[in-house]
């Protein structure tokens, strides 16, 4: 008796088994439970105290991420905080090694408050108790352990003034008032605000002053044709700055400018790849290394002793992602993070003097018993001759003709990287090839590549994705009839574009917090994005001059052309892509008689922070993809039931 393809999918998906057209592909790989991928890591983000005597990390307590601490060499692990709503994601040591600071918002609204917790008393206090105000940390200094500089949009929601918070008393005093165009403040090594990156008259500029009382002077100006750049820090003597800039080059490079003479020298550069970060000594503030993200992250070392230790660690740990994530003030103790695409983050303590490397823990040790998929860098030529880079993850045991998910990164001024991803591993484990594309307009590849994406939303940025799909099919990786598209933020928009503008290209789509109407998106951006409207005008289109063009690149106006299944996920408190963006395209589709599944989480913002919501949404996602692409899925469970959140 012959069983239909649809019946095969239904029966085998319920059993958690892949249903493959090619029997040779039907190899047994154990299904990874969603819980192991999307619940909070067992331990994450270890950070050593400045005095090198204690370690703090994130781990669950009462079902939420909280901060824990222990003394090195002792078994005195203890939880410090008691967050029971959203869980803590960002924390760091105060310079006195006695307190820990962390940032937290409410329900995903991104109005982060700064909290301080004493590691002995466990008392936590809010250092920025201002409703509707966002805190941005500017800097700390080992020479001023009881102070921190923070930017707050307390006076004007569009502008961030610089404040000095006295950490013993909690008093906040205004340090510098924003003149109306500053985006970022930079402190020198004595914790004085002496650098500012601004947007004025449609140009970006860097301003410096010789002391915290001196007048400001503009030392560099550049247009939005340049790669993203700005002040990276002050030289150890505070007499110069390090600037990331693509002026007179294709890719952003690191230059040092003497503030007295104006003399400029190039410290590190690459003709194709932008600088992605720098490494400095924790107290001396000397420049030690510069990073470029190519297929993987590569470091150019300026400090030979750091380079020697790094190479030693490479031999010990391998060729995956290795970063020095935390250092003691004496620079003898390093905490290292090591991972690969098929290895979640593992953490090690390195004693530099003794060349002693101690394993601390794995973030997700339960995954060691499962087969994870490897990620391979790829490149191909777009239809107009541009070299496009990306990554391909094939399911373990499948070498060709796989159902495929084109997973589109957000931003769009960002990029995909090599490394572990729970979402990529979920998709690969369910039998899908995962194709990630750094389409034109992605950052990191120089200004020519970045500018090639200007005003190409739904245009060449989209055809780059179609060219990636074509490449994967021609190489034999992907089944041409089973390719879906998925992404968050801009990636969600790209999903809507894929289904609305090229309705026959994809079998289905999953949109996470993606905008549907660029006009309403730009009219509802967070107030503190207002100084950057000149950048949106250039790269996307002008609200005042190009409204009809912006409508032409908005999937909302082509919602009636969507014929393939669509799943949408949205956070009700999203400050960047408001819920209205998803509401309106869902309404338009339903008015046109088009089916769409719509999930809203009332306690989320731009993406899903709470593990329980991630588990629900990705349970919905894998069951949706299984129905329309033919991969397998973990059976639905009461704990991960998304149906109460359907709208």
C-alpha positions as MATLAB code, in Angstrom:
seq = 'XXXXXXXXXXXXXXXXXXXXXXXXXXXXXXXXXXXXXXXXXXXXXXXXXXXXXXXXXXXXXXXXXXXXXXXXXXXXXXXXXXXXXXXXXXXXXXXXXXXXXXXXXXXXXXXXXXXXXXXXXXXXXXXXXXXXXXXXXXXXXXXXXXXXXXXXXXXXXXXXXXXXXXXXXXXXXXXXXXXXXXXXXXXXXXXXXXXXXXXXXXXXXXXXXXXXXXXXXXXXXXXXXXXXXXXXXXXXXXXXXXXXXXXXXXXXXXXXXXXXXXXXXXXXXXXXXXXXXXXXXXXXXXXXXXXXXXXXXXXXXXXXXXXXXXXXXXXXXXXXXXXXXXXXXXXXXXXXXXXXXXXXXXXXXXXXXXXXXXXXXXXXXXXXXXXXXXXXXXXXXXXXXXXXXXXXXXXXXXXXXXXXXXXXXXXXXXXXXXXXXXXXXXXXXXXXXXXXXXXXXXXXXXXXXXXXXXXXXXXXXXXXXXXXXXXXXXXXXXXXXXXXXXXXXXXXXXXXXXXXXXXXXXXXXXXXXXXXXXXXXXXXXXXXXXXXXXXXXXXXXXXXXXXXXXXXXXXXXXXXXXXXXXXXXXXXXXXXXXXXXXXXXXXXXXXXXXXXXXXXXXXXXXXXXXXXXXXXXXXXXXXXXXXXXXXXXXXXXXXXXXXXXXX';
ca = [
       0.000    0.000    0.000;
       1.436    3.370   -1.005;
       1.376    6.152    1.614;
       1.083    9.717    0.375;
       3.849   12.229    1.056;
       1.479   14.266    3.293;
       0.480   11.189    5.302;
       4.114   10.178    5.665;
       4.951   13.606    7.048;
       2.063   13.577    9.500;
       2.769   10.114   10.895;
       6.535   10.386   11.057;
       6.638   13.960   12.416;
       4.423   12.833   15.289;
       6.955   10.108   16.015;
       9.891   12.525   15.814;
      11.327   10.828   12.718;
      12.598   12.493    9.561;
      10.704   11.714    6.368;
      13.230   11.950    3.525;
      12.666   11.512   -0.174;
      16.100    9.981   -0.618;
      16.437    6.744    1.430;
      20.205    7.262    1.562;
      19.576   10.432    3.579;
      17.463    8.669    6.179;
      20.189    8.230    8.782;
      19.425    8.052   12.457;
      20.452   11.082   14.482;
      18.932   11.369   17.923;
      16.363   14.135   18.324;
      17.649   16.900   20.619;
      14.953   18.021   23.061;
      14.023   21.685   22.776;
      14.707   22.090   26.491;
      18.391   21.334   25.950;
      18.673   24.038   23.291;
      16.499   26.904   24.520;
      16.317   26.669   28.286;
      18.803   28.896   30.108;
      22.410   27.656   29.981;
      23.471   25.719   33.067;
      26.145   28.398   33.620;
      27.124   31.320   31.423;
      29.210   34.494   31.205;
      31.776   33.853   33.974;
      33.632   37.010   34.969;
      36.621   37.282   37.277;
      36.701   40.001   39.931;
      39.241   42.808   39.474;
      41.271   41.508   42.434;
      41.346   38.040   40.855;
      39.866   36.323   43.908;
      36.261   35.613   42.898;
      34.204   34.587   39.891;
      30.630   35.628   39.117;
      28.387   34.011   36.498;
      24.787   33.642   35.336;
      22.746   30.568   36.206;
      19.088   29.789   36.888;
      17.592   30.435   40.313;
      13.855   30.203   40.899;
      13.475   29.609   37.189;
      15.219   32.810   36.021;
      18.784   33.835   35.137;
      20.458   35.315   38.193;
      23.977   36.252   39.261;
      26.017   33.754   41.278;
      29.446   34.154   42.849;
      32.169   32.023   44.392;
      35.664   32.414   45.805;
      38.390   30.870   43.674;
      39.606   27.641   45.241;
      36.568   27.287   47.508;
      33.180   25.572   47.237;
      31.131   28.530   48.386;
      28.873   28.992   45.339;
      25.974   31.294   46.196;
      23.270   33.170   44.335;
      23.302   36.975   44.748;
      20.248   38.291   42.954;
      16.593   37.287   42.995;
      15.141   38.381   39.670;
      11.904   36.457   39.108;
      10.492   38.293   36.099;
      12.797   38.529   33.117;
      16.174   37.139   34.135;
      19.499   38.990   34.036;
      21.552   39.073   30.844;
      24.185   41.804   31.336;
      26.349   42.200   34.456;
      29.884   43.267   35.360;
      32.074   43.747   38.414;
      32.410   47.073   40.141;
      36.086   47.986   40.374;
      36.120   47.416   44.165;
      35.540   43.631   43.738;
      32.836   43.955   46.404;
      29.812   44.847   44.271;
      28.339   43.633   41.015;
      26.405   45.850   38.621;
      23.744   44.686   36.205;
      21.306   46.114   33.652;
      17.639   45.182   33.440;
      14.591   46.442   31.558;
      10.870   45.807   32.024;
       9.147   43.347   29.733;
      11.512   44.023   26.833;
      10.951   47.799   26.646;
      14.766   48.358   26.501;
      14.612   51.115   29.111;
      17.471   49.539   31.036;
      18.081   50.430   34.679;
      21.457   50.021   36.408;
      21.410   47.924   39.584;
      24.114   47.335   42.206;
      24.394   44.232   44.429;
      26.749   43.837   47.402;
      28.222   40.309   47.351;
      28.165   39.973   51.160;
      24.801   41.447   52.138;
      23.146   40.599   48.775;
      21.358   43.931   48.965;
      20.379   45.221   45.534;
      19.518   48.829   44.753;
      18.439   50.647   41.619;
      21.009   53.317   40.775;
      18.879   54.808   37.976;
      15.290   54.700   39.329;
      13.795   56.828   36.564;
      10.691   55.581   34.747;
      10.944   55.418   30.981;
      14.667   56.227   31.021;
      17.357   54.128   29.330;
      20.788   53.699   30.911;
      23.922   53.252   28.805;
      27.216   52.567   30.577;
      30.027   54.848   29.381;
      32.885   53.606   31.526;
      34.557   52.603   34.778;
      38.148   53.042   35.925;
      40.360   51.120   38.372;
      41.598   54.529   39.565;
      38.040   55.527   40.529;
      36.518   52.318   41.902;
      33.522   54.037   43.477;
      32.335   55.879   40.361;
      30.735   55.033   37.047;
      29.816   57.171   34.065;
      26.372   56.515   32.611;
      24.404   58.108   29.766;
      20.713   58.762   30.528;
      17.922   60.180   28.376;
      16.282   61.562   31.513;
      16.007   65.207   30.420;
      15.028   64.503   26.819;
      13.984   61.062   25.533;
      15.850   61.693   22.267;
      19.184   62.646   23.857;
      21.592   61.059   26.312;
      23.371   63.282   28.848;
      26.423   61.950   30.687;
      26.116   61.425   34.453;
      28.629   60.448   37.112;
      27.125   58.061   39.641;
      28.849   57.816   43.017;
      28.534   54.144   43.822;
      28.752   54.415   47.604;
      25.993   57.001   47.960;
      24.046   56.349   44.785;
      24.061   60.059   43.944;
      23.996   60.921   40.229;
      25.411   64.243   39.063;
      25.243   65.692   35.572;
      28.660   65.509   33.944;
      27.985   66.744   30.397;
      24.724   67.899   28.837;
      24.065   66.741   25.317;
      24.068   69.731   22.934;
      21.483   68.002   20.775;
      23.437   65.773   18.397;
      25.751   63.481   20.380;
      25.167   59.741   19.971;
      27.986   58.363   22.158;
      30.275   59.695   24.865;
      33.822   58.419   25.487;
      35.717   58.727   28.761;
      39.483   58.950   28.945;
      41.544   56.708   31.214;
      40.998   59.069   34.151;
      37.215   58.662   33.808;
      36.639   62.104   32.321;
      34.325   62.682   29.370;
      36.591   63.904   26.596;
      35.248   62.237   23.455;
      31.924   62.499   21.638;
      30.608   60.939   18.445;
      27.803   62.991   16.927;
      25.646   63.546   13.853;
      25.438   67.170   12.704;
      24.085   68.540    9.424;
      23.867   65.082    7.911;
      27.470   64.205    8.754;
      28.997   62.068   11.466;
      31.817   63.611   13.421;
      34.225   62.928   16.263;
      34.804   65.657   18.838;
      37.551   65.816   21.436;
      38.510   68.196   24.225;
      41.893   68.481   25.894;
      40.404   68.375   29.407;
      36.972   67.980   30.955;
      36.755   71.801   31.191;
      38.069   72.686   27.737;
      35.911   73.489   24.680;
      35.052   70.771   22.188;
      36.892   70.519   18.883;
      35.809   68.494   15.852;
      38.744   66.449   14.593;
      37.067   64.232   11.975;
      33.927   64.402    9.845;
      32.546   61.755    7.529;
      29.364   60.987    5.648;
      27.183   57.925    5.764;
      29.030   56.577    2.729;
      31.736   55.505    5.171;
      31.680   52.296    7.197;
      30.421   52.607   10.736;
      33.185   54.012   12.933;
      33.978   56.280   15.829;
      36.127   56.609   18.917;
      37.571   53.329   20.188;
      39.388   54.793   23.200;
      42.181   57.022   24.457;
      45.877   56.233   24.389;
      47.369   55.311   27.796;
      48.691   58.848   28.354;
      45.342   60.403   27.335;
      47.150   62.504   24.749;
      45.761   60.668   21.747;
      42.743   58.720   20.611;
      42.155   55.526   18.685;
      39.632   56.017   15.910;
      37.920   53.404   13.756;
      37.435   54.973   10.334;
      37.169   54.075    6.640;
      38.228   57.548    5.463;
      40.725   57.143    2.589;
      40.198   53.363    2.623;
      37.561   50.813    1.688;
      37.406   49.041    5.049;
      37.334   50.612    8.500;
      40.806   50.600   10.031;
      42.270   51.609   13.378;
      44.218   54.857   13.461;
      45.863   56.782   16.290;
      45.585   60.576   16.328;
      47.862   62.783   18.424;
      45.534   65.417   19.875;
      48.203   68.100   20.114;
      49.788   67.773   16.682;
      46.973   66.113   14.744;
      49.452   63.537   13.488;
      47.757   60.324   12.416;
      49.173   56.824   12.050;
      47.571   53.581   10.950;
      47.732   50.833   13.571;
      45.847   48.011   11.846;
      43.944   47.560    8.590;
      42.665   45.062    6.053;
      41.651   45.945    2.482;
      38.363   44.015    2.633;
      37.330   43.568    6.271;
      36.436   46.227    8.839;
      37.967   46.366   12.310;
      35.588   44.586   14.672;
      37.188   45.303   18.047;
      40.299   45.964   20.094;
      41.940   44.378   23.138;
      43.603   46.585   25.776;
      45.372   45.922   29.061;
      42.920   46.096   32.001;
      44.837   48.783   33.917;
      47.674   50.091   31.749;
      45.250   50.552   28.819;
      47.935   49.712   26.272;
      46.703   48.409   22.919;
      47.378   44.675   22.655;
      45.418   43.316   19.686;
      42.909   44.175   16.970;
      40.200   41.840   15.631;
      38.890   41.328   12.099;
      35.918   39.041   11.536;
      36.502   37.136    8.312;
      35.177   33.590    7.922;
      36.160   33.394   11.593;
      37.563   36.028   13.940;
      41.260   36.736   13.363;
      43.497   38.798   15.661;
      46.399   41.074   14.780;
      48.621   41.296   17.870;
      50.617   44.335   18.905;
      51.701   42.890   22.274;
      54.021   39.900   21.789;
      53.436   38.478   25.281;
      49.671   38.364   24.739;
      50.220   36.827   21.313;
      52.450   34.118   22.800;
      49.817   33.192   25.376;
      47.077   33.237   22.759;
      49.009   30.865   20.499;
      49.723   28.580   23.466;
      45.990   28.472   24.203;
      45.211   27.771   20.576;
      47.346   24.635   20.754;
      45.623   23.570   23.974;
      42.024   24.317   22.955;
      41.762   24.143   19.172;
      40.816   26.284   16.191;
      37.277   27.273   17.228;
      36.181   30.627   18.620;
      38.545   31.668   21.411;
      38.128   34.900   23.331;
      39.596   36.418   26.482;
      36.299   37.304   28.111;
      37.524   38.545   31.496;
      40.839   39.527   33.144;
      41.993   40.390   36.647;
      43.626   43.770   37.219;
      47.076   42.195   37.580;
      46.406   40.458   34.242;
      47.564   37.103   35.571;
      44.135   35.409   35.576;
      42.146   35.191   32.377;
      38.729   33.654   31.851;
      38.492   32.199   28.360;
      35.443   31.341   26.289;
      35.915   28.610   23.713;
      33.299   27.295   21.295;
      32.733   25.859   17.863;
      29.649   25.694   15.707;
      29.039   22.192   17.062;
      30.278   22.949   20.595;
      28.418   25.335   22.937;
      30.538   27.731   24.956;
      33.032   26.212   27.381;
      34.846   28.300   29.962;
      38.406   27.989   31.256;
      40.559   29.756   33.841;
      44.092   30.495   32.690;
      46.942   31.340   35.074;
      49.417   33.154   32.815;
      52.397   32.984   35.172;
      52.149   29.228   35.677;
      50.768   28.460   32.194;
      48.003   26.559   33.961;
      44.691   26.010   32.188;
      41.732   24.812   34.268;
      38.365   23.850   32.820;
      35.528   25.660   34.606;
      32.329   24.407   32.993;
      30.293   24.014   29.841;
      27.312   26.249   29.227;
      25.189   23.328   27.985;
      26.839   20.073   29.127;
      23.777   17.971   28.283;
      24.375   18.588   24.560;
      27.597   16.578   24.639;
      25.647   13.352   24.199;
      24.017   14.550   20.982;
      25.349   14.928   17.461;
      25.598   18.591   16.539;
      26.107   19.892   13.014;
      29.174   21.721   11.718;
      29.002   25.111    9.995;
      31.005   25.782    6.846;
      31.921   29.203    5.414;
      30.678   29.707    1.855;
      30.900   32.331   -0.875;
      29.239   32.817   -4.239;
      28.739   35.465   -6.894;
      25.551   37.501   -6.988;
      23.807   38.021  -10.310;
      25.535   41.405  -10.671;
      28.990   40.078   -9.802;
      29.305   40.872   -6.100;
      31.067   38.320   -3.898;
      28.675   37.271   -1.129;
      29.845   35.418    1.977;
      27.858   33.283    4.367;
      27.611   29.944    6.156;
      26.030   26.575    5.421;
      25.111   24.049    8.094;
      24.121   20.641    6.750;
      22.220   18.207    8.968;
      24.384   15.453   10.387;
      24.067   12.388    8.183;
      22.630   14.282    5.204;
      24.911   15.357    2.380;
      22.550   16.494   -0.365;
      19.031   17.441   -1.414;
      18.027   18.536    2.089;
      14.985   20.614    2.921;
      16.452   24.034    3.648;
      15.823   27.071    5.808;
      17.250   30.343    4.524;
      17.917   32.033    7.879;
      18.270   35.790    7.379;
      20.094   37.941    9.929;
      18.626   41.127   11.371;
      19.987   44.636   11.293;
      20.296   44.789    8.374;
      23.546   46.546    9.328;
      24.982   43.498   11.059;
      26.324   40.132    9.887;
      26.260   36.420   10.587;
      29.295   34.847   12.272;
      30.757   31.388   12.581;
      29.819   29.772   15.863;
      27.323   27.893   17.976;
      23.641   28.811   17.620;
      20.818   26.993   19.366;
      18.434   27.905   16.548;
      20.777   26.674   13.827;
      21.314   23.420   15.717;
      17.569   22.957   16.216;
      16.951   23.340   12.491;
      19.854   21.092   11.494;
      18.840   18.433   13.998;
      15.331   18.439   12.545;
      16.805   17.662    9.139;
      17.196   21.058    7.493;
      20.164   22.582    5.783;
      20.596   26.082    7.229;
      21.767   28.774    4.825;
      22.967   32.072    6.343;
      23.850   34.896    3.982;
      25.710   38.146    4.568;
      23.817   39.926    1.815;
      24.921   43.366    0.555;
      24.443   46.012    3.220;
      25.799   43.659    5.897;
      28.574   45.162    7.988;
      32.169   44.051    8.292;
      32.999   43.836    4.584;
      34.019   47.424    3.886;
      32.071   50.457    2.746;
      31.628   49.435   -0.892;
      29.751   46.343    0.201;
      27.818   48.269    2.832;
      26.784   51.015    0.404;
      25.718   48.456   -2.185;
      22.699   47.854    0.050;
      21.489   51.464    0.037;
      17.812   51.721   -0.948;
      17.860   48.022   -1.861;
      15.385   46.745    0.732;
      13.304   44.252   -1.285;
      15.670   44.924   -4.202;
      19.220   43.626   -4.532;
      19.409   42.716   -0.853;
      16.597   40.292   -1.631;
      18.054   39.005   -4.895;
      21.250   38.183   -2.973;
      19.116   35.811   -0.909;
      17.571   34.332   -4.034;
      21.052   33.891   -5.502;
      22.102   32.073   -2.329;
      19.134   29.741   -2.682;
      20.057   29.108   -6.333;
      23.676   28.406   -5.351;
      22.616   25.867   -2.704;
      20.347   24.087   -5.174;
      22.952   24.003   -7.940;
      25.532   22.617   -5.521;
      23.102   19.831   -4.636;
      22.744   20.874   -1.003;
      19.078   21.869   -1.155;
      15.861   20.326   -2.419;
      14.477   23.051   -4.724;
      10.880   22.316   -3.715;
      11.524   22.477    0.025;
      13.158   25.811    0.829;
      11.681   28.048    3.522;
      12.733   31.522    4.655;
      12.999   32.711    8.245;
      14.493   35.554   10.251;
      14.116   38.179   12.955;
      13.851   41.974   12.686;
      15.191   42.788    9.191;
      15.275   39.017    8.701;
      11.552   38.988    9.470;
      11.043   41.746    6.909;
      13.071   39.699    4.394;
      10.751   36.768    5.086;
       7.706   38.897    4.304;
       9.417   40.206    1.152;
      10.261   36.679    0.079;
       6.650   35.525    0.351;
       5.024   38.686   -0.992;
       7.406   39.787   -3.775;
       8.534   36.350   -4.966;
       5.584   34.182   -3.909;
       6.738   31.036   -5.720;
      10.325   31.023   -4.433;
       9.715   29.689   -0.906;
       7.560   26.928    0.483;
       6.823   28.809    3.722;
       8.137   31.564    5.982;
       8.694   32.404    9.649;
       8.787   36.108   10.545;
       9.997   37.170   14.003;
       9.388   40.852   14.894;
       9.750   41.937   11.276;
       8.441   45.284    9.971;
       5.765   45.152    7.295;
       5.476   48.855    6.401;
       8.678   50.910    6.229;
       6.708   54.163    6.483;
       5.124   53.255    9.817;
       8.379   51.659   10.972;
      10.311   54.922   10.515;
       7.506   56.957   12.075;
       7.577   54.829   15.236;
      11.283   54.318   15.914;
      12.505   54.830   19.511;
      12.941   58.546   20.259;
      16.680   58.144   20.899;
      17.144   56.978   17.300;
      16.056   60.414   16.036;
      19.632   61.756   15.562;
      20.260   58.869   13.172;
      17.417   59.679   10.776;
      19.963   61.021    8.256;
      21.403   57.519    8.079;
      17.951   56.000    7.489;
      17.299   58.624    4.797;
      20.384   57.480    2.901;
      20.281   53.738    3.441;
      16.511   53.106    3.365;
      14.727   56.203    2.048;
      13.423   59.544    3.298;
      10.031   59.827    4.969;
       9.620   63.371    3.728;
      10.759   62.771    0.135;
      10.326   59.087   -0.635;
       7.062   57.936    0.932;
       5.800   56.285   -2.249;
       9.147   54.534   -2.707;
       9.048   53.332    0.910;
       5.544   51.963    0.343;
       6.813   50.153   -2.739;
       9.311   48.231   -0.590;
       6.770   47.480    2.154;
       5.298   43.937    2.134;
       2.075   45.227    3.694;
       0.996   46.562    0.307;
       1.546   43.188   -1.337;
       0.029   41.051    1.398;
      -2.630   39.773   -1.020;
       0.129   38.138   -3.092;
       1.253   35.882   -0.251;
       0.185   32.344   -1.089;
       2.544   30.251    1.006;
       2.119   29.494    4.730;
       3.398   32.132    7.159;
       4.078   32.079   10.896;
       4.634   35.409   12.704;
       6.026   35.924   16.214;
       5.883   39.300   17.985;
       6.688   40.860   21.370;
       4.001   43.230   22.621;
       6.547   45.618   24.157;
       8.908   45.824   21.179;
      10.280   49.417   21.093;
      11.951   49.040   17.686;
       9.408   47.160   15.575;
       6.090   47.914   17.221;
       3.384   45.274   17.493;
       1.400   47.296   14.961;
       3.863   46.194   12.264;
       2.763   42.590   12.667;
      -0.877   43.421   13.453;
      -1.366   45.265   10.194;
      -0.020   42.589    7.872;
      -1.938   39.876    9.725;
      -5.127   41.913    9.268;
      -4.368   42.549    5.593;
      -3.765   38.855    4.973;
      -6.874   37.752    6.795;
      -8.960   40.391    5.018;
      -7.646   38.899    1.759;
      -8.525   35.389    2.914;
      -4.900   34.382    3.395;
      -4.028   32.018    6.261;
      -1.435   33.199    8.772;
      -0.455   31.965   12.227;
       0.243   34.817   14.654;
       1.808   34.460   18.108;
       2.158   37.390   20.530;
       3.987   37.346   23.860;
       2.819   40.104   26.185;
       6.045   40.106   28.235;
       8.537   40.340   25.356;
      10.183   43.054   23.286;
      12.402   42.834   20.203;
      12.854   39.083   20.271;
      12.247   36.456   22.915;
      14.285   36.805   26.096;
      12.328   34.512   28.403;
      13.265   30.847   27.861;
       9.673   29.708   28.304;
       8.627   31.915   25.384;
      11.525   30.749   23.224;
      10.519   27.161   23.918;
       6.917   27.886   22.968;
       7.766   29.778   19.809;
      10.319   27.291   18.530;
       7.946   24.431   19.309;
       5.473   26.209   17.033;
       8.228   26.834   14.480;
       9.499   23.285   14.201;
       5.983   21.885   13.922;
       5.153   24.516   11.283;
       8.296   23.739    9.278;
       7.707   20.012    9.583;
       4.267   20.447    8.052;
       5.478   22.471    5.072;
       9.118   21.424    4.514;
       9.037   17.831    5.696;
      11.603   17.785    8.468;
      10.963   16.101   11.767;
       9.701   17.740   14.939;
       9.631   17.028   18.629;
       5.994   16.322   19.494;
       4.123   19.253   21.083;
       3.998   19.299   24.857;
       1.842   21.040   27.451;
       4.914   22.864   28.805;
       5.696   24.320   25.376;
       2.128   24.922   24.240;
       2.021   28.017   22.032;
      -1.697   27.874   21.253;
      -2.768   30.167   24.146;
      -0.606   32.882   22.556;
      -2.155   32.640   19.094;
      -4.038   35.753   18.002;
];
